[in-house]
Structure formats: structure tokens, C-alpha cells
Amino acid sequence: MAEEQGDGHQNWAGLVADEAQPWETLASRALVSGFRTVLEDRVRTASGVEVVYQYRPRGPRAVFVLPVTAAGEAVLIRQYRYPLRATVWEVVAGGVERGEDLMDAASRELAEEVGGRAAEWIALPGFYPQPSISGVVFFPLLALGVTLGDTAHEESEVIERVVLPLPEVYRMLEAGEIGDGPSSLTLWHARRHLQERGWL
């Protein structure tokens, strides 16, 4: 990794539960078990009111990677998303497996989705994508000096790899053509680093 080497971006360490909790969990049950667990808790809020709350618990993580070639081209994907019944523009992304290092996950997803290998990594600020209903944490990265080879898509994935000039990608971002929220935020956080290198 580049300037944020080590444990990633400086804000990653802060993406943890607070020590003091203003809500008290009175009871909890699993509505959905497995890969995408959904819990239903009965809680007492700070004001003393009891409410029922359905949510995905803290724990699952995902990485988002903006790959950029040595020539200053972005590598995006167009992926079919079944819940939307639509194909959308995205950066490389995927879940972090249990016990997997974040950088290992990013390298794996880069290789699988676009056949990429990076010469340099820059960690970008992590974030919570849907904090009102989900404890999932997203970790974006900028991959530089990317070379492309063969992809290794899962059988269920419908993915097209697209190489575009960086100015065109940011035109698309500003025009609202990239509808995937985490991809848009990854691009937004990467902009400063790309400008510093003279690519934007």
C-alpha cells in the first residue's frame, strides 16, 4: 500500500461499536440466519421507550476497489443486479470472507472481477452504507498501476469489464450515471489522489 500503509486508512480503526450504549437490548431473535443474517431485537431506548428493531448485525465487511492502469484509465464493471432487474455501473467490489485480511480480499476481488493486479494501493475512508438498518462496514481502496488479465467470475455473475479514461468516469459520476452509492463514494474519495497525480 502507499501512504496509508499498515492497517489501512486512518479512519478504519474508528469504525467500531461505541463503548457506552444508550439502548439496552432486552431480547433478540434471528429472522434470517446464514450469510445475510437479519435480527429482530426488543430494545429500551435512552428515553425509556421499548421498541422492536429489525436490522443486519455488525460484522459483515466488504471492499470496494477503483482500479486505475498505468496509463491513467479507470477499470469499471457493468453488473446485472437482480433486485433492481437492471445492469449498473460499479467499481470492483465484494464481501470479505470470515478471517480474511482486507487487503487480501481487495486483491482477490480485483483479480476475479477484472483480472487485475495492482502495483500500488491507497486506502480510502471507510463508511457505513445503511446505518439505520445494517451494521455492514465498507472499505474502499484505490488500486494503481493495474495490469489486466483473465477474469474469474462466479457462475451467477453477469459482469462486463470496461476500461475508460478517468475524465469520462468523473463526467459520468457528476452526471448521475453511476447509480451505485458505494461506487460513487469510492470515486469521490479517490478524486484527490488522482488529481495529485495529474490524471484529472
CSV table of C-alpha atoms in Angstrom, one decimal, residues 21-176:
chain,number,residue,atom,x,y,z
A,21,GLN,CA,-24.6,2.0,24.5
A,22,PRO,CA,-27.7,4.3,25.1
A,23,TRP,CA,-30.0,1.5,24.1
A,24,GLU,CA,-30.5,-1.7,26.1
A,25,THR,CA,-31.2,-5.0,24.3
A,26,LEU,CA,-34.0,-6.8,26.1
A,27,ALA,CA,-34.5,-9.7,23.7
A,28,SER,CA,-33.1,-10.8,20.3
A,29,ARG,CA,-34.1,-13.4,17.7
A,30,ALA,CA,-32.9,-14.3,14.3
A,31,LEU,CA,-35.4,-13.6,11.5
A,32,VAL,CA,-33.0,-14.8,8.8
A,33,SER,CA,-29.9,-16.9,9.5
A,34,GLY,CA,-26.9,-17.6,7.4
A,35,PHE,CA,-24.9,-15.4,5.0
A,36,ARG,CA,-27.2,-12.3,5.4
A,37,THR,CA,-28.4,-12.6,9.0
A,38,VAL,CA,-31.3,-10.4,10.0
A,39,LEU,CA,-32.2,-9.9,13.7
A,40,GLU,CA,-35.2,-8.6,15.4
A,41,ASP,CA,-34.5,-7.1,18.8
A,42,ARG,CA,-36.7,-5.7,21.5
A,43,VAL,CA,-34.8,-2.7,23.0
A,44,ARG,CA,-35.2,0.0,25.5
A,45,THR,CA,-34.1,3.4,24.2
A,46,ALA,CA,-32.4,6.1,26.2
A,47,SER,CA,-35.8,7.8,26.9
A,48,GLY,CA,-37.1,4.5,28.3
A,49,VAL,CA,-39.4,3.6,25.4
A,50,GLU,CA,-39.4,0.0,24.3
A,51,VAL,CA,-39.3,-0.6,20.5
A,52,VAL,CA,-38.8,-3.5,18.1
A,53,TYR,CA,-35.9,-3.1,15.7
A,54,GLN,CA,-35.1,-5.3,12.6
A,55,TYR,CA,-31.5,-5.0,11.2
A,56,ARG,CA,-28.4,-6.7,9.9
A,57,PRO,CA,-25.9,-7.0,12.8
A,58,ARG,CA,-22.4,-5.6,12.9
A,59,GLY,CA,-19.8,-7.9,11.5
A,60,PRO,CA,-20.0,-8.3,7.7
A,61,ARG,CA,-17.5,-6.3,5.7
A,62,ALA,CA,-16.9,-5.5,2.0
A,63,VAL,CA,-14.2,-4.0,0.0
A,64,PHE,CA,-14.6,-1.6,-3.0
A,65,VAL,CA,-11.7,-1.0,-5.4
A,66,LEU,CA,-11.2,1.6,-8.1
A,67,PRO,CA,-8.6,0.1,-10.4
A,68,VAL,CA,-6.5,2.6,-12.4
A,69,THR,CA,-4.0,1.5,-15.1
A,70,ALA,CA,-0.5,3.0,-15.5
A,71,ALA,CA,-1.9,4.9,-18.5
A,72,GLY,CA,-4.5,6.6,-16.2
A,73,GLU,CA,-7.5,4.7,-17.3
A,74,ALA,CA,-10.2,3.5,-14.9
A,75,VAL,CA,-11.5,-0.1,-15.0
A,76,LEU,CA,-15.2,-0.2,-14.1
A,77,ILE,CA,-17.7,-3.0,-14.4
A,78,ARG,CA,-21.3,-3.2,-15.6
A,79,GLN,CA,-23.0,-5.8,-13.5
A,80,TYR,CA,-26.6,-7.1,-13.6
A,81,ARG,CA,-28.2,-6.7,-10.2
A,82,TYR,CA,-31.3,-9.0,-9.7
A,83,PRO,CA,-33.1,-6.9,-7.1
A,84,LEU,CA,-33.0,-3.9,-9.5
A,85,ARG,CA,-33.6,-6.0,-12.6
A,86,ALA,CA,-31.0,-3.7,-14.1
A,87,THR,CA,-27.4,-3.6,-15.1
A,88,VAL,CA,-25.5,-0.8,-13.3
A,89,TRP,CA,-22.0,0.8,-13.4
A,90,GLU,CA,-19.8,-0.2,-10.4
A,91,VAL,CA,-16.3,-0.3,-9.2
A,92,VAL,CA,-14.8,-3.7,-8.3
A,93,ALA,CA,-16.4,-4.9,-5.0
A,94,GLY,CA,-17.0,-8.0,-2.9
A,95,GLY,CA,-17.5,-9.4,0.6
A,96,VAL,CA,-14.7,-10.1,2.9
A,97,GLU,CA,-14.6,-13.7,4.0
A,98,ARG,CA,-14.5,-14.7,7.6
A,99,GLY,CA,-11.0,-14.2,8.9
A,100,GLU,CA,-9.8,-12.7,5.6
A,101,ASP,CA,-7.4,-9.7,5.6
A,102,LEU,CA,-8.9,-6.6,4.0
A,103,MET,CA,-6.0,-6.3,1.5
A,104,ASP,CA,-6.2,-9.9,0.6
A,105,ALA,CA,-9.9,-9.5,-0.1
A,106,ALA,CA,-9.3,-6.5,-2.2
A,107,SER,CA,-6.6,-8.3,-4.3
A,108,ARG,CA,-8.8,-11.3,-4.7
A,109,GLU,CA,-11.8,-9.3,-5.9
A,110,LEU,CA,-9.6,-7.2,-8.3
A,111,ALA,CA,-8.3,-10.5,-9.8
A,112,GLU,CA,-11.7,-12.2,-10.0
A,113,GLU,CA,-13.8,-9.3,-11.4
A,114,VAL,CA,-11.5,-7.6,-13.8
A,115,GLY,CA,-8.4,-9.9,-14.0
A,116,GLY,CA,-6.4,-7.2,-12.3
A,117,ARG,CA,-3.2,-6.9,-10.4
A,118,ALA,CA,-2.1,-3.7,-8.7
A,119,ALA,CA,1.4,-2.2,-8.2
A,120,GLU,CA,0.2,0.2,-5.5
A,121,TRP,CA,-2.7,0.5,-3.1
A,122,ILE,CA,-4.2,3.6,-1.4
A,123,ALA,CA,-6.7,3.1,1.4
A,124,LEU,CA,-9.7,5.5,1.3
A,125,PRO,CA,-12.1,6.4,4.1
A,126,GLY,CA,-14.3,3.5,5.2
A,127,PHE,CA,-18.0,4.1,5.7
A,128,TYR,CA,-21.4,2.6,6.8
A,129,PRO,CA,-23.6,2.1,3.8
A,130,GLN,CA,-27.0,1.9,5.5
A,131,PRO,CA,-26.5,2.6,9.3
A,132,SER,CA,-30.3,2.7,10.0
A,133,ILE,CA,-30.8,-1.0,9.1
A,134,SER,CA,-27.3,-2.5,8.7
A,135,GLY,CA,-24.1,-3.0,10.7
A,136,VAL,CA,-22.1,-3.7,7.5
A,137,VAL,CA,-18.9,-1.8,7.0
A,138,PHE,CA,-17.4,-0.9,3.6
A,139,PHE,CA,-13.7,-0.4,3.0
A,140,PRO,CA,-12.8,1.4,-0.3
A,141,LEU,CA,-9.4,1.4,-1.9
A,142,LEU,CA,-7.7,2.9,-4.9
A,143,ALA,CA,-5.5,0.4,-6.9
A,144,LEU,CA,-2.9,2.0,-9.1
A,145,GLY,CA,-0.7,0.6,-11.9
A,146,VAL,CA,-3.2,-2.1,-12.6
A,147,THR,CA,-2.5,-4.7,-15.3
A,148,LEU,CA,-5.3,-6.7,-16.7
A,149,GLY,CA,-5.6,-10.4,-17.4
A,150,ASP,CA,-8.2,-13.2,-17.3
A,151,THR,CA,-11.2,-12.8,-15.1
A,152,ALA,CA,-12.7,-15.5,-12.8
A,153,HIS,CA,-16.4,-14.6,-12.4
A,154,GLU,CA,-18.7,-16.7,-10.4
A,155,GLU,CA,-21.3,-18.7,-12.4
A,156,SER,CA,-24.1,-16.4,-11.2
A,157,GLU,CA,-22.4,-13.2,-12.1
A,158,VAL,CA,-23.1,-11.2,-15.3
A,159,ILE,CA,-20.2,-8.7,-15.4
A,160,GLU,CA,-18.7,-6.7,-18.3
A,161,ARG,CA,-15.2,-5.1,-17.8
A,162,VAL,CA,-15.0,-1.6,-19.2
A,163,VAL,CA,-11.8,0.5,-19.5
A,164,LEU,CA,-12.5,4.2,-19.7
A,165,PRO,CA,-10.4,7.5,-19.4
A,166,LEU,CA,-10.6,8.9,-15.9
A,167,PRO,CA,-12.2,12.2,-17.0
A,168,GLU,CA,-15.0,10.3,-18.7
A,169,VAL,CA,-15.6,8.3,-15.5
A,170,TYR,CA,-15.9,11.5,-13.5
A,171,ARG,CA,-18.1,13.1,-16.1
A,172,MET,CA,-20.4,10.0,-15.6
A,173,LEU,CA,-20.2,10.4,-11.8
A,174,GLU,CA,-21.2,14.1,-12.0
A,175,ALA,CA,-24.0,13.4,-14.5
A,176,GLY,CA,-25.5,10.8,-12.1
